[in-house]
Amino acid sequence: MRTREGYAVARDGSPIHYQVMDAGGSGGQAGLPLILSDGIGCDGFIWKYLQPSLCEERTIVHWHYRGHGRTPEPRDRRRVSMPDLADDLASVLDAASIPHAVLAGHSMGVQVCLEAYRRHRARVAGLVLMCGAYGNPLRTFRGSRALDLLLPWISFSVNRAPRLIGAAWRTLVPTRLAFALAARMELNAELIRLEDFMPYLEHIARVDLPLFIEMLAHAGRHTAREVLPTIDVPTLVIAGDRDNMTPRALSEEMAQLIPGSKLVVVEGGSHTAPIERPHLTNEAVAQFMRDIAAPDITAAAARP
């Protein structure tokens, strides 16, 4: 396995960390590259099984959002909107010398991928949209608008006492108690494993809380619904049938609005379906990627 990493330079000069993984030689270059975009507060835990399963056939690129993982906080902390992140993704493609690729997003990453399609259409060869909404996710979180209404008050409280609340956040989140609560309220406790989910809790505890809330607010205001009927690249939508954070109905609606898209529902899967039922998710994505012909193969077949 061959890996390399580096930093792309965003439009505002911010460094954006990325990692490229492939099998080396022709094996890692046989198909279209796949670019992985996380959910908010994540640094790759959701791709634990998908990434290694696909890199034998193609190049895989995973990158970190501003203030996440190995990407430092942006120079302007307000520059964490979905257009900012979509442009960062394009900068990663440039830095990795990838002209076009299939974009895969989980949770908020779905919005990032859709915004990237809107702003950088020529770079997008396909879309894999996992357990996410096309927009305004705070209005549908657990089937209500409660989080959307509460977020301004949460933001006010955090910014009023950032050190105190931040210290409590860093202490309480990366614990087995937090995992137990998540497994009881959001995840499928029968399928999720502690060692698969704890990296998320450990990472989100390190993310700057005011920055996290600023990004969450931008995600809550963003929508790409008007983009969906215009999508003309192969698209796979994956939903968990027990996903409370992004209800299955949103994925079904998204699939209906995207012409020719395919919907896969993971039975028993929650918002973290890719690590709850990795075999089903991996195979769905792998088959989808195999069905997309590489541009050079398509062009060669079209020649007389």
Short mmCIF file of N, CA, C and O in Angstrom, two decimals, residues 28-93:
data_model
loop_
_atom_site.label_atom_id
_atom_site.label_comp_id
_atom_site.label_asym_id
_atom_site.label_seq_id
_atom_site.Cartn_x
_atom_site.Cartn_y
_atom_site.Cartn_z
N GLY A 28 -3.49 0.80 -8.38
CA GLY A 28 -4.14 1.89 -7.68
C GLY A 28 -4.67 2.95 -8.59
O GLY A 28 -5.26 3.92 -8.14
N GLN A 29 -4.45 2.81 -9.92
CA GLN A 29 -4.86 3.84 -10.85
C GLN A 29 -5.88 3.32 -11.86
O GLN A 29 -6.11 3.95 -12.88
N ALA A 30 -6.44 2.12 -11.61
CA ALA A 30 -7.28 1.48 -12.62
C ALA A 30 -8.61 2.18 -12.82
O ALA A 30 -9.18 2.10 -13.90
N GLY A 31 -9.15 2.81 -11.80
CA GLY A 31 -10.46 3.43 -11.91
C GLY A 31 -10.41 4.88 -11.51
O GLY A 31 -9.37 5.43 -11.14
N LEU A 32 -11.57 5.52 -11.57
CA LEU A 32 -11.66 6.91 -11.17
C LEU A 32 -11.29 7.07 -9.71
O LEU A 32 -11.65 6.24 -8.87
N PRO A 33 -10.59 8.14 -9.34
CA PRO A 33 -10.30 8.39 -7.93
C PRO A 33 -11.59 8.66 -7.15
O PRO A 33 -12.58 9.14 -7.70
N LEU A 34 -11.55 8.36 -5.86
CA LEU A 34 -12.68 8.60 -4.96
C LEU A 34 -12.20 9.54 -3.86
O LEU A 34 -11.21 9.27 -3.20
N ILE A 35 -12.92 10.66 -3.69
CA ILE A 35 -12.56 11.66 -2.69
C ILE A 35 -13.55 11.56 -1.53
O ILE A 35 -14.76 11.65 -1.73
N LEU A 36 -13.04 11.41 -0.31
CA LEU A 36 -13.87 11.19 0.87
C LEU A 36 -14.00 12.47 1.69
O LEU A 36 -13.00 13.04 2.12
N SER A 37 -15.24 12.90 1.92
CA SER A 37 -15.52 14.10 2.71
C SER A 37 -16.32 13.71 3.94
O SER A 37 -17.38 13.07 3.84
N ASP A 38 -15.84 14.13 5.10
CA ASP A 38 -16.40 13.72 6.40
C ASP A 38 -17.67 14.46 6.76
O ASP A 38 -18.06 15.45 6.12
N GLY A 39 -18.26 14.01 7.86
CA GLY A 39 -19.29 14.79 8.53
C GLY A 39 -18.62 15.82 9.44
O GLY A 39 -17.40 15.78 9.67
N ILE A 40 -19.39 16.74 9.96
CA ILE A 40 -18.84 17.76 10.84
C ILE A 40 -18.29 17.11 12.12
O ILE A 40 -18.87 16.17 12.66
N GLY A 41 -17.14 17.60 12.56
CA GLY A 41 -16.52 17.08 13.77
C GLY A 41 -15.77 15.78 13.56
O GLY A 41 -15.24 15.21 14.52
N CYS A 42 -15.68 15.30 12.31
CA CYS A 42 -15.07 13.99 12.04
C CYS A 42 -13.72 14.16 11.34
O CYS A 42 -13.49 15.15 10.64
N ASP A 43 -12.87 13.15 11.52
CA ASP A 43 -11.58 13.16 10.80
C ASP A 43 -11.28 11.81 10.17
O ASP A 43 -10.14 11.41 10.03
N GLY A 44 -12.35 11.10 9.76
CA GLY A 44 -12.15 9.89 8.98
C GLY A 44 -12.61 8.60 9.60
O GLY A 44 -12.50 7.54 8.98
N PHE A 45 -13.18 8.63 10.82
CA PHE A 45 -13.56 7.38 11.48
C PHE A 45 -14.57 6.58 10.66
O PHE A 45 -14.57 5.35 10.67
N ILE A 46 -15.42 7.28 9.92
CA ILE A 46 -16.51 6.61 9.19
C ILE A 46 -15.99 5.81 8.00
O ILE A 46 -16.66 4.91 7.50
N TRP A 47 -14.77 6.11 7.54
CA TRP A 47 -14.21 5.45 6.36
C TRP A 47 -13.29 4.28 6.74
O TRP A 47 -12.57 3.77 5.89
N LYS A 48 -13.30 3.87 8.00
CA LYS A 48 -12.37 2.86 8.49
C LYS A 48 -12.35 1.59 7.64
O LYS A 48 -11.28 1.02 7.38
N TYR A 49 -13.51 1.14 7.21
CA TYR A 49 -13.59 -0.09 6.43
C TYR A 49 -13.67 0.17 4.93
O TYR A 49 -13.17 -0.64 4.13
N LEU A 50 -14.28 1.26 4.54
CA LEU A 50 -14.45 1.54 3.12
C LEU A 50 -13.12 1.88 2.44
O LEU A 50 -12.83 1.38 1.35
N GLN A 51 -12.34 2.72 3.08
CA GLN A 51 -11.10 3.20 2.44
C GLN A 51 -10.15 2.06 2.07
O GLN A 51 -9.75 1.96 0.90
N PRO A 52 -9.80 1.17 2.99
CA PRO A 52 -8.87 0.10 2.59
C PRO A 52 -9.48 -0.91 1.62
O PRO A 52 -8.76 -1.55 0.86
N SER A 53 -10.81 -1.05 1.62
CA SER A 53 -11.44 -2.03 0.74
C SER A 53 -11.41 -1.60 -0.71
O SER A 53 -11.51 -2.45 -1.61
N LEU A 54 -11.29 -0.30 -0.96
CA LEU A 54 -11.36 0.21 -2.33
C LEU A 54 -10.01 0.60 -2.91
O LEU A 54 -9.89 0.74 -4.14
N CYS A 55 -9.01 0.80 -2.08
CA CYS A 55 -7.76 1.38 -2.59
C CYS A 55 -6.95 0.41 -3.44
O CYS A 55 -5.97 0.81 -4.07
N GLU A 56 -7.32 -0.86 -3.48
CA GLU A 56 -6.66 -1.80 -4.39
C GLU A 56 -7.05 -1.52 -5.84
O GLU A 56 -6.31 -1.85 -6.76
N GLU A 57 -8.22 -0.94 -6.03
CA GLU A 57 -8.73 -0.71 -7.38
C GLU A 57 -8.56 0.71 -7.86
O GLU A 57 -8.60 0.96 -9.07
N ARG A 58 -8.36 1.65 -6.94
CA ARG A 58 -8.34 3.05 -7.36
C ARG A 58 -7.66 3.91 -6.30
O ARG A 58 -7.44 3.48 -5.17
N THR A 59 -7.38 5.12 -6.66
CA THR A 59 -6.81 6.08 -5.73
C THR A 59 -7.92 6.62 -4.82
O THR A 59 -9.00 6.96 -5.29
N ILE A 60 -7.62 6.68 -3.53
CA ILE A 60 -8.55 7.22 -2.55
C ILE A 60 -7.90 8.44 -1.90
O ILE A 60 -6.75 8.38 -1.47
N VAL A 61 -8.65 9.53 -1.83
CA VAL A 61 -8.17 10.75 -1.19
C VAL A 61 -9.09 11.10 -0.04
O VAL A 61 -10.32 11.16 -0.22
N HIS A 62 -8.53 11.30 1.13
CA HIS A 62 -9.30 11.75 2.29
C HIS A 62 -8.69 13.07 2.77
O HIS A 62 -7.47 13.20 2.82
N TRP A 63 -9.54 14.03 3.10
CA TRP A 63 -9.04 15.34 3.52
C TRP A 63 -9.74 15.79 4.78
O TRP A 63 -10.78 15.26 5.17
N HIS A 64 -9.14 16.76 5.46
CA HIS A 64 -9.67 17.28 6.72
C HIS A 64 -10.20 18.70 6.54
O HIS A 64 -9.52 19.55 5.95
N TYR A 65 -11.39 18.94 7.07
CA TYR A 65 -11.95 20.29 7.04
C TYR A 65 -11.12 21.26 7.88
O TYR A 65 -10.29 20.85 8.69
N ARG A 66 -11.41 22.51 7.71
CA ARG A 66 -10.75 23.57 8.49
C ARG A 66 -10.99 23.34 9.99
O ARG A 66 -12.13 23.17 10.42
N GLY A 67 -9.91 23.31 10.75
CA GLY A 67 -10.02 23.11 12.18
C GLY A 67 -10.30 21.67 12.59
O GLY A 67 -10.60 21.40 13.75
N HIS A 68 -10.19 20.74 11.65
CA HIS A 68 -10.43 19.33 11.92
C HIS A 68 -9.15 18.53 11.63
O HIS A 68 -8.42 18.84 10.68
N GLY A 69 -8.92 17.49 12.43
CA GLY A 69 -7.78 16.63 12.17
C GLY A 69 -6.48 17.39 12.10
O GLY A 69 -6.11 18.13 13.00
N ARG A 70 -5.77 17.23 10.97
CA ARG A 70 -4.47 17.87 10.80
C ARG A 70 -4.55 19.18 10.03
O ARG A 70 -3.52 19.76 9.68
N THR A 71 -5.76 19.64 9.76
CA THR A 71 -5.93 20.95 9.14
C THR A 71 -6.11 22.00 10.24
O THR A 71 -7.02 21.88 11.05
N PRO A 72 -5.26 23.02 10.28
CA PRO A 72 -5.40 24.03 11.34
C PRO A 72 -6.65 24.87 11.16
O PRO A 72 -7.31 24.83 10.11
N GLU A 73 -6.98 25.61 12.19
CA GLU A 73 -8.12 26.52 12.10
C GLU A 73 -7.86 27.58 11.02
O GLU A 73 -6.73 27.97 10.79
N PRO A 74 -8.90 28.02 10.35
CA PRO A 74 -8.71 29.00 9.27
C PRO A 74 -8.29 30.36 9.81
O PRO A 74 -8.53 30.70 10.97
N ARG A 75 -7.64 31.11 8.95
CA ARG A 75 -7.23 32.46 9.34
C ARG A 75 -8.45 33.31 9.69
O ARG A 75 -8.41 34.11 10.62
N ASP A 76 -9.51 33.14 8.93
CA ASP A 76 -10.78 33.82 9.22
C ASP A 76 -11.75 32.74 9.69
O ASP A 76 -12.18 31.89 8.90
N ARG A 77 -12.10 32.74 10.97
CA ARG A 77 -12.93 31.68 11.54
C ARG A 77 -14.35 31.68 10.99
O ARG A 77 -15.11 30.74 11.23
N ARG A 78 -14.73 32.71 10.27
CA ARG A 78 -16.05 32.73 9.65
C ARG A 78 -16.06 32.00 8.32
O ARG A 78 -17.13 31.74 7.77
N ARG A 79 -14.90 31.64 7.80
CA ARG A 79 -14.80 31.00 6.49
C ARG A 79 -14.94 29.48 6.60
O ARG A 79 -14.03 28.73 6.27
N VAL A 80 -16.08 29.06 7.09
CA VAL A 80 -16.35 27.62 7.22
C VAL A 80 -17.73 27.27 6.65
O VAL A 80 -18.39 26.34 7.10
N SER A 81 -18.15 28.04 5.65
CA SER A 81 -19.43 27.77 5.01
C SER A 81 -19.30 26.61 4.04
O SER A 81 -18.20 26.16 3.71
N MET A 82 -20.41 26.11 3.54
CA MET A 82 -20.37 25.02 2.57
C MET A 82 -19.66 25.45 1.28
O MET A 82 -18.87 24.65 0.74
N PRO A 83 -19.85 26.67 0.75
CA PRO A 83 -19.04 27.08 -0.41
C PRO A 83 -17.54 27.11 -0.10
O PRO A 83 -16.73 26.73 -0.95
N ASP A 84 -17.17 27.55 1.10
CA ASP A 84 -15.75 27.54 1.48
C ASP A 84 -15.20 26.12 1.44
O ASP A 84 -14.11 25.87 0.90
N LEU A 85 -15.94 25.18 2.02
CA LEU A 85 -15.48 23.80 2.08
C LEU A 85 -15.47 23.16 0.70
O LEU A 85 -14.57 22.36 0.38
N ALA A 86 -16.44 23.50 -0.13
CA ALA A 86 -16.46 22.96 -1.50
C ALA A 86 -15.25 23.46 -2.29
O ALA A 86 -14.64 22.71 -3.06
N ASP A 87 -14.89 24.72 -2.10
CA ASP A 87 -13.70 25.26 -2.77
C ASP A 87 -12.43 24.62 -2.21
O ASP A 87 -11.46 24.41 -2.94
N ASP A 88 -12.43 24.32 -0.90
CA ASP A 88 -11.28 23.60 -0.32
C ASP A 88 -11.12 22.23 -0.98
O ASP A 88 -10.00 21.79 -1.26
N LEU A 89 -12.25 21.55 -1.22
CA LEU A 89 -12.19 20.25 -1.88
C LEU A 89 -11.56 20.38 -3.27
O LEU A 89 -10.72 19.55 -3.65
N ALA A 90 -11.94 21.42 -4.00
CA ALA A 90 -11.34 21.64 -5.32
C ALA A 90 -9.85 21.91 -5.21
O ALA A 90 -9.06 21.47 -6.06
N SER A 91 -9.45 22.61 -4.16
CA SER A 91 -8.02 22.86 -3.94
C SER A 91 -7.26 21.57 -3.67
O SER A 91 -6.12 21.40 -4.09
N VAL A 92 -7.91 20.64 -2.96
CA VAL A 92 -7.30 19.33 -2.71
C VAL A 92 -7.12 18.57 -4.02
O VAL A 92 -6.08 17.94 -4.26
N LEU A 93 -8.13 18.61 -4.89
CA LEU A 93 -8.00 17.96 -6.20
C LEU A 93 -6.82 18.53 -6.97
O LEU A 93 -6.05 17.78 -7.60
#
